Short mmCIF file of C-alpha atoms in Angstrom, two decimals:
data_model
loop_
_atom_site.label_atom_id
_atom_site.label_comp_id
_atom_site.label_asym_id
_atom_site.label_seq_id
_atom_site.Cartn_x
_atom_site.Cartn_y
_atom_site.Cartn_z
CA UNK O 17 95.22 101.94 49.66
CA UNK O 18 94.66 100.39 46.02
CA UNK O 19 93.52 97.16 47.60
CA UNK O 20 91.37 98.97 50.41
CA UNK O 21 90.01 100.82 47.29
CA UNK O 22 89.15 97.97 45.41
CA UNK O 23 87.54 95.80 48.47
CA UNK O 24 85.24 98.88 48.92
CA UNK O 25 84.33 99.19 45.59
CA UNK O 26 83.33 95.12 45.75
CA UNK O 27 81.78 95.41 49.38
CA UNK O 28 79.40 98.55 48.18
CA UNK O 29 78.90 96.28 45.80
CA UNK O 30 77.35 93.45 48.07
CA UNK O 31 80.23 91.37 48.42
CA UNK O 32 80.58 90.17 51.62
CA UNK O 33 83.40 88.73 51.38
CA UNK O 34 85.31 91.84 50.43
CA UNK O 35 83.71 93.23 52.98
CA UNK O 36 85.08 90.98 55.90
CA UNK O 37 88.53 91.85 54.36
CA UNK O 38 88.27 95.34 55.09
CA UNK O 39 87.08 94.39 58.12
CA UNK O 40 89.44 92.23 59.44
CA UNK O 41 92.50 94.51 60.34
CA UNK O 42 90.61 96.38 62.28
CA UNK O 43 88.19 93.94 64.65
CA UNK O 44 90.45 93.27 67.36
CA UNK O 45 91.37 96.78 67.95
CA UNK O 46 87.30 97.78 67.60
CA UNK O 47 86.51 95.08 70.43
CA UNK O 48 89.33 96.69 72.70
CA UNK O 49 87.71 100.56 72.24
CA UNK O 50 84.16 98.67 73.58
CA UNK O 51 85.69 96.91 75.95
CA UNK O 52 87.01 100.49 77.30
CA UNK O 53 83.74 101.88 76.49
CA UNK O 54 81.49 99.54 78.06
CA UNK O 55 84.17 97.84 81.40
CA UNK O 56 82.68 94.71 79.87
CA UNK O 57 84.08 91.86 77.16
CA UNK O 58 80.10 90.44 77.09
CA UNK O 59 78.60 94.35 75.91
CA UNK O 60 81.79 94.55 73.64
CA UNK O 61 80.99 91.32 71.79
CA UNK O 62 77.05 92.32 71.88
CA UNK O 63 78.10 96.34 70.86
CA UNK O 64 80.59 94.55 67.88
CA UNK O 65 77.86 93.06 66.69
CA UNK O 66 76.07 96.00 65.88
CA UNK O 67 78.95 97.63 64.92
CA UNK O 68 79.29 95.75 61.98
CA UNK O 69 75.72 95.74 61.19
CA UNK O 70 75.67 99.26 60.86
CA UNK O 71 78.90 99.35 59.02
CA UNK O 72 77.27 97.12 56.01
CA UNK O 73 74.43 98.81 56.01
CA UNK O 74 75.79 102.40 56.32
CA UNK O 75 78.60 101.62 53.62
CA UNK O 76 77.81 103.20 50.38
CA UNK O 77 77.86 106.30 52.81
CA UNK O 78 81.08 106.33 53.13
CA UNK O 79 82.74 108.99 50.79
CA UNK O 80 86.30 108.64 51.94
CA UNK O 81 86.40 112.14 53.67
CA UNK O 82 87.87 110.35 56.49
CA UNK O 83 89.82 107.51 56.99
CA UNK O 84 88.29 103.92 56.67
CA UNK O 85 89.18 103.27 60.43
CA UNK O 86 88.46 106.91 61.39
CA UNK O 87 84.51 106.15 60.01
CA UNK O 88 84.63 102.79 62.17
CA UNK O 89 85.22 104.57 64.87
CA UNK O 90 82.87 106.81 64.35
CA UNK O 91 80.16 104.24 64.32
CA UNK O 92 81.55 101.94 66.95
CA UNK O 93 81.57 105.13 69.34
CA UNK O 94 78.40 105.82 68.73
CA UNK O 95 77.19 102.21 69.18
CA UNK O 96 78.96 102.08 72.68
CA UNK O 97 77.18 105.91 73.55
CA UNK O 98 73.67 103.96 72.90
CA UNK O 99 74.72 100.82 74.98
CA UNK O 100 76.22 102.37 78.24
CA UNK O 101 73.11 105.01 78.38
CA UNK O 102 70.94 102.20 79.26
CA UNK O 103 72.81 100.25 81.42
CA UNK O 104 74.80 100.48 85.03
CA UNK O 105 77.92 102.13 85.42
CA UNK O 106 80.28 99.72 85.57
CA UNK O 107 82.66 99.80 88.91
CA UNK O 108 85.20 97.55 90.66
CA UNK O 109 83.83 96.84 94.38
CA UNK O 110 86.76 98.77 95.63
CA UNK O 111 85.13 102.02 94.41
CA UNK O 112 82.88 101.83 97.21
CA UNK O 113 82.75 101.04 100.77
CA UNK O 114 82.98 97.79 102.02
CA UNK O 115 79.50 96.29 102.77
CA UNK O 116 78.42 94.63 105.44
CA UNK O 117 80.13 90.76 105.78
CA UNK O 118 77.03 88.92 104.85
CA UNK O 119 75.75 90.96 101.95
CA UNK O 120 75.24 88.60 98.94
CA UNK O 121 76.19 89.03 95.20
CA UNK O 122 74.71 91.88 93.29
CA UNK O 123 72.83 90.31 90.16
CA UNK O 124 72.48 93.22 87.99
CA UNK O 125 75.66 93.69 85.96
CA UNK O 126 77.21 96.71 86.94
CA UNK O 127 81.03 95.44 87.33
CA UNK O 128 83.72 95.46 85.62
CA UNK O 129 85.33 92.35 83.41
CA UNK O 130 88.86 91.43 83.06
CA UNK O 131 89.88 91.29 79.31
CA UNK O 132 91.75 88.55 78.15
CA UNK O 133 95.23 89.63 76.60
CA UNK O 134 95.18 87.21 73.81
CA UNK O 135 92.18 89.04 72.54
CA UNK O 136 94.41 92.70 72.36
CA UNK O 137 95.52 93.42 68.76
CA UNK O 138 99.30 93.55 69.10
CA UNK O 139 101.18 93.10 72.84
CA UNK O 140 102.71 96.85 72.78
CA UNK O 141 102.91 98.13 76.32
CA UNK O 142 100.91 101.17 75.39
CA UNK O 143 98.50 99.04 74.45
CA UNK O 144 98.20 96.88 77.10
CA UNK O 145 98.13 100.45 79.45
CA UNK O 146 94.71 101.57 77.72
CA UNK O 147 93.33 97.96 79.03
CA UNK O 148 95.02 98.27 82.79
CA UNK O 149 92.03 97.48 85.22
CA UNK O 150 92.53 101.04 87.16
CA UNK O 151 92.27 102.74 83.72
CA UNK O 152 89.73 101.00 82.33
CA UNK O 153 87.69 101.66 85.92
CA UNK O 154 88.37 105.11 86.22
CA UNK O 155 87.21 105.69 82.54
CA UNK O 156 83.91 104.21 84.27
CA UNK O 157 83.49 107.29 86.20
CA UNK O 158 83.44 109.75 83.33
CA UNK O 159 80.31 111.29 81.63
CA UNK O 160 80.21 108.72 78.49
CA UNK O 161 80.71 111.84 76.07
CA UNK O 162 84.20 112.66 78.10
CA UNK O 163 84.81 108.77 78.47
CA UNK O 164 84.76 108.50 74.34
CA UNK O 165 86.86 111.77 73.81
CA UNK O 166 89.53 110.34 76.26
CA UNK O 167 89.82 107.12 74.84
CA UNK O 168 89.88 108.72 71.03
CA UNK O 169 92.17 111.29 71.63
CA UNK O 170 94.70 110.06 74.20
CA UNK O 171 94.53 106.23 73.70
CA UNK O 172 93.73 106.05 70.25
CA UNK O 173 95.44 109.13 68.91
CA UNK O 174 93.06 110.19 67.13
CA UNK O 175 93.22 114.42 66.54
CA UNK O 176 90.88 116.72 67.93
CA UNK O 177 88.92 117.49 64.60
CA UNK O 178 88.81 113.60 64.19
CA UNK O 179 87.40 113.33 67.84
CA UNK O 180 84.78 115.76 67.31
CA UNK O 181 83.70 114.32 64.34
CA UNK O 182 82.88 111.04 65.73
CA UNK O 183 81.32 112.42 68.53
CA UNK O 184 79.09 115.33 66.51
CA UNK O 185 80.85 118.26 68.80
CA UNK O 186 82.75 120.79 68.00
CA UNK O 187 86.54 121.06 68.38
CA UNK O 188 86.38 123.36 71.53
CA UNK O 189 83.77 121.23 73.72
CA UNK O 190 86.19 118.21 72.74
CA UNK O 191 88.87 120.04 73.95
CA UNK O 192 87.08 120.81 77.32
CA UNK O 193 85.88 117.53 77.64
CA UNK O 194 89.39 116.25 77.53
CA UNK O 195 90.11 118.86 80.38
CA UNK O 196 87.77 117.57 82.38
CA UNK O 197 88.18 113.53 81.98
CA UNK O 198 92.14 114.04 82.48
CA UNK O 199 91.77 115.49 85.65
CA UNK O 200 89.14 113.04 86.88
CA UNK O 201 91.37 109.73 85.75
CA UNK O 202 94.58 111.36 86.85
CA UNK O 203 92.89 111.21 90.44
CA UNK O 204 92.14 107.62 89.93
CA UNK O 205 94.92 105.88 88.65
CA UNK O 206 98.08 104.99 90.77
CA UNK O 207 101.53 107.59 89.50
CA UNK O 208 102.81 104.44 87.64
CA UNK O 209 100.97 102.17 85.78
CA UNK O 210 101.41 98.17 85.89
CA UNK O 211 103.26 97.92 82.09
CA UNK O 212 106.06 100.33 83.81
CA UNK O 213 105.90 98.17 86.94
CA UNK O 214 106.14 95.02 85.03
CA UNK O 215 108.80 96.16 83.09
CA UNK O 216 111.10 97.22 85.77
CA UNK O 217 110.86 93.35 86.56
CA UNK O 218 112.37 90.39 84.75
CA UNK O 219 110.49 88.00 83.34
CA UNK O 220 111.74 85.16 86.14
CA UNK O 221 110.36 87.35 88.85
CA UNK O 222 107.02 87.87 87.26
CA UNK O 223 107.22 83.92 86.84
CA UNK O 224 108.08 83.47 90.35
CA UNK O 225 105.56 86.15 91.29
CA UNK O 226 102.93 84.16 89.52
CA UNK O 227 104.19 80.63 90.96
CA UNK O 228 104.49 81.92 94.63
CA UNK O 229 101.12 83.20 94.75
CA UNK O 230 99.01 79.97 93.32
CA UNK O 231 101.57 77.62 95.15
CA UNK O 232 100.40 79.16 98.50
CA UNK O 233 97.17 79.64 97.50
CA UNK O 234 97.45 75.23 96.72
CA UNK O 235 99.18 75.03 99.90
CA UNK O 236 97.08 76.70 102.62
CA UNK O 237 99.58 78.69 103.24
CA UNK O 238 98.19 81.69 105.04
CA UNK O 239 101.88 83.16 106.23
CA UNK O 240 103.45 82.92 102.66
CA UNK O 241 100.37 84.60 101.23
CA UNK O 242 99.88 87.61 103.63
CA UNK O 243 104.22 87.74 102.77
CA UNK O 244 103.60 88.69 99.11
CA UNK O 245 101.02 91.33 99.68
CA UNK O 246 101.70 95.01 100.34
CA UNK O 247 100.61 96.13 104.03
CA UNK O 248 97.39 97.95 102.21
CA UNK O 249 96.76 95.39 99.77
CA UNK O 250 93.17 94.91 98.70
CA UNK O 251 91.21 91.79 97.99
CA UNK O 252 87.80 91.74 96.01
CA UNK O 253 85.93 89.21 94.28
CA UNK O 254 82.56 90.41 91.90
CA UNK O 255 79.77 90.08 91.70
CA UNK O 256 80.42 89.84 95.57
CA UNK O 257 80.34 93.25 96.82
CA UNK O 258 82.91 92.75 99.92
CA UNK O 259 86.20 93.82 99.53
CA UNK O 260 88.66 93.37 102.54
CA UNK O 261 92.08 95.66 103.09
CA UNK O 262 95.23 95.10 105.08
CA UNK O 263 97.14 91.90 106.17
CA UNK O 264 94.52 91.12 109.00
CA UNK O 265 91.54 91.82 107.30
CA UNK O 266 92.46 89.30 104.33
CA UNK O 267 93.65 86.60 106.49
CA UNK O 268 90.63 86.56 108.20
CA UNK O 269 88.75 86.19 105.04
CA UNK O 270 90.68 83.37 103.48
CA UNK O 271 90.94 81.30 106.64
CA UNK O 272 87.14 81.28 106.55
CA UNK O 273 86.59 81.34 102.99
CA UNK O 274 89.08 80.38 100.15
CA UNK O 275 91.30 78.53 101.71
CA UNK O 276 88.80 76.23 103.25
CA UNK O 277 88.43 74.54 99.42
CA UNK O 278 90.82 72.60 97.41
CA UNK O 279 92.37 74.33 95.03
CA UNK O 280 94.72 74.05 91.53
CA UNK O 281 95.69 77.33 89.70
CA UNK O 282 96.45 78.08 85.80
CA UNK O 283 98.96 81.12 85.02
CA UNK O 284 96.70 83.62 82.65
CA UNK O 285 97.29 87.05 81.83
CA UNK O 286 94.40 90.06 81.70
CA UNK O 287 94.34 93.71 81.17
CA UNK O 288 97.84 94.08 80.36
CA UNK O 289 97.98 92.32 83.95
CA UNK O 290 99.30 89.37 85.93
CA UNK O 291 96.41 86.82 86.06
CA UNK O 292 95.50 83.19 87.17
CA UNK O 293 93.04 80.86 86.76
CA UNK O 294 91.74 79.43 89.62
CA UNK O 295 90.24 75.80 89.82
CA UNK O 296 88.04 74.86 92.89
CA UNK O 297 87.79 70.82 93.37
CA UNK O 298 84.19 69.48 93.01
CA UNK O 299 83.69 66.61 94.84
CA UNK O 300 80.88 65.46 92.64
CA UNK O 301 82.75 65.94 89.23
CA UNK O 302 85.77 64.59 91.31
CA UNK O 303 87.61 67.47 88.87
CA UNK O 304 89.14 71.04 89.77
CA UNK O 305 86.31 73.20 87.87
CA UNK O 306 86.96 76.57 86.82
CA UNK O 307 85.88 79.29 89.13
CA UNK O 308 87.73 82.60 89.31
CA UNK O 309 90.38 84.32 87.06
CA UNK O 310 92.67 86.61 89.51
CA UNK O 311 94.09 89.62 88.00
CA UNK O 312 97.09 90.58 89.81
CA UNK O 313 97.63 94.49 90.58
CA UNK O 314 101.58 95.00 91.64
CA UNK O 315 103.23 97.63 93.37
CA UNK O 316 107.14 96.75 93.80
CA UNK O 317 107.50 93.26 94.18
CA UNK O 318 104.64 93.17 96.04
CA UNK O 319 100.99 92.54 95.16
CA UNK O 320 98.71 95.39 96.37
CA UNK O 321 95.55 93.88 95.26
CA UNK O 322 93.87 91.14 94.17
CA UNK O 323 90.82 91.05 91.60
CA UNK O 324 89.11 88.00 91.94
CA UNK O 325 86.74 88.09 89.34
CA UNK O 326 83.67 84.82 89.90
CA UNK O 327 82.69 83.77 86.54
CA UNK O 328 82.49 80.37 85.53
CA UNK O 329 81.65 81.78 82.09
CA UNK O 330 85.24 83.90 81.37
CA UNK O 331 87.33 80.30 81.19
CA UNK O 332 86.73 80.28 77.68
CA UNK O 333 87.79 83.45 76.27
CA UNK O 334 91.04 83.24 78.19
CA UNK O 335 91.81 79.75 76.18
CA UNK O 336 91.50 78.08 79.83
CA UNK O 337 89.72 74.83 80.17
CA UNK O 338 86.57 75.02 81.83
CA UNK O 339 87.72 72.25 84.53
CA UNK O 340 90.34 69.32 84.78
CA UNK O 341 90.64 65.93 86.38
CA UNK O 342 92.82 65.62 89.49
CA UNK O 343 93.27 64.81 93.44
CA UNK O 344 92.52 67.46 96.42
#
């Protein structure tokens, strides 16, 4: 507290410096909360941004009647309340019905991104269960005022007071929003989330999860693949708004699609979540260029679905080269 005390005193001072010290403890874990807030990890960077704009400029405000992280918060919540009011909800394309086979990709940005683990502050499970791709979607759904007093309160642990501080309410509507938002991600999110599913599971069997799944994928290997899925598994890929369920419905789709392409696979890990890189050859380049990362959803030993998020542009924030040399 004496240092924190004395790096304030320096950054109200106009000492930047000091100021990126106070700062620093507490970026990764302010990118997560607009990750959550936005679905996206391109709006969190942008949102961060002004975050920290408004923190320097808004700093000889702060009296110290809160917390130093509480009054981030605070500011960052408010930041993310402007940016989602003028933009599209973000969804996953299983929150909808599956459109018709030859519907093409919707250009407006209204999905959700995976977030790369590296990027989480610490690798606690509870963590990495605020981040878990049905979470993070179902917090999608919520009014954005219930959406921040979830996240605050249950994820953050934040107390009620604190809450409806940040959010200008008072302690009763913050309590009733909380009502509401539980109810509404309870009904979204599966009984038992993926960190209690991994966990049940050994790290060899993850690994051999992992290496089944991109060796088939290599492979061709339609009868191995449709193996490791559950009976209702799911498979989506946005921006593409098609999703397919069930064994038949999938194997139709890759026979015609994926697994008509040459393909080499890096292991990855997103939302708290089993996740690959996937590299489609280029004859031209006469490399395996980066395509797709796969987040893994898994049920059991088996997957029940597959997230096949198409952006050449993610490669780099997951530490994954953006293509490699090779043979199909």
């Amino acid at each position: 507290m004496e240092d924190q005390t004395v790096l304030l005193d320096a950054a109200r001072g106009g000492d930047e410096h000091a100021f990126r010290d106070l700062l620093e403890p507490h970026q990764r874990e302010l990118h997560v909360h607009c990750y959550r807030m936005t679905g996206s990890v391109h709006d969190a960077d942008d949102v961060l941004q002004e975050v920290l704009l408004r923190a320097w400029r808004s700093l000889t405000k702060f009296e110290g009647r809160s917390s130093f992280r509480a009054w981030l918060y605070r500011i960052a919540t408010n930041a993310c309340l402007t940016a989602v009011s003028s933009r599209s909800k973000r969804a996953l394309p299983t929150d909808f019905a599956a459109p018709p086979e030859d519907a093409g990709p919707v250009t407006e940005s209204v999905w959700l991104e995976p977030y790369p683990d590296q990027l989480l502050p610490d690798a606690s499970y509870e963590q990495r269960e605020g981040v878990e791709l049905a979470f993070v979607a179902a917090l999608q759904h919520l009014p954005a005022n219930q959406r921040a007093a979830l996240i605050l309160r249950e994820v953050l642990g934040f107390s009620a007071k604190e809450v409806a501080d940040a959010l200008g309410a008072t302690t009763a509507a913050v309590n009733s929003a909380l009502q509401h938002a539980r109810k509404a991600v309870a009904e979204r999110v599966p009984d038992r989330s993926q960190q209690a599913t991994l966990r049940a599971l050994d790290d060899e069997k993850l690994r051999a999860i992992v290496a089944d799944y991109t060796r088939a994928l290599e492979r061709h290997d339609i009868d191995a693949i449709v193996s490791m899925l559950a009976e209702d598994a799911t498979w989506s890929m946005p921006p593409l708004p098609q999703w397919y369920r069930g064994h038949e419905a999938i194997t139709a789709f890759l026979l015609r699609g994926p697994l008509t392409e040459g393909w080499r696979h890096i292991p990855t890990s997103a939302n708290g979540q089993l996740a690959v890189g996937c590299y489609m050859w280029d004859e031209e380049r006469q490399a395996f260029v980066g395509q797709v990362i796969d987040v893994l959803t898994v049920r059991g030993t088996e997957i029940a679905s597959i997230t096949a998020f198409i952006d050449t542009e993610l490669f780099p924030r997951f530490d994954l080269p953006k293509e490699f040399p090779g043979e199909r």
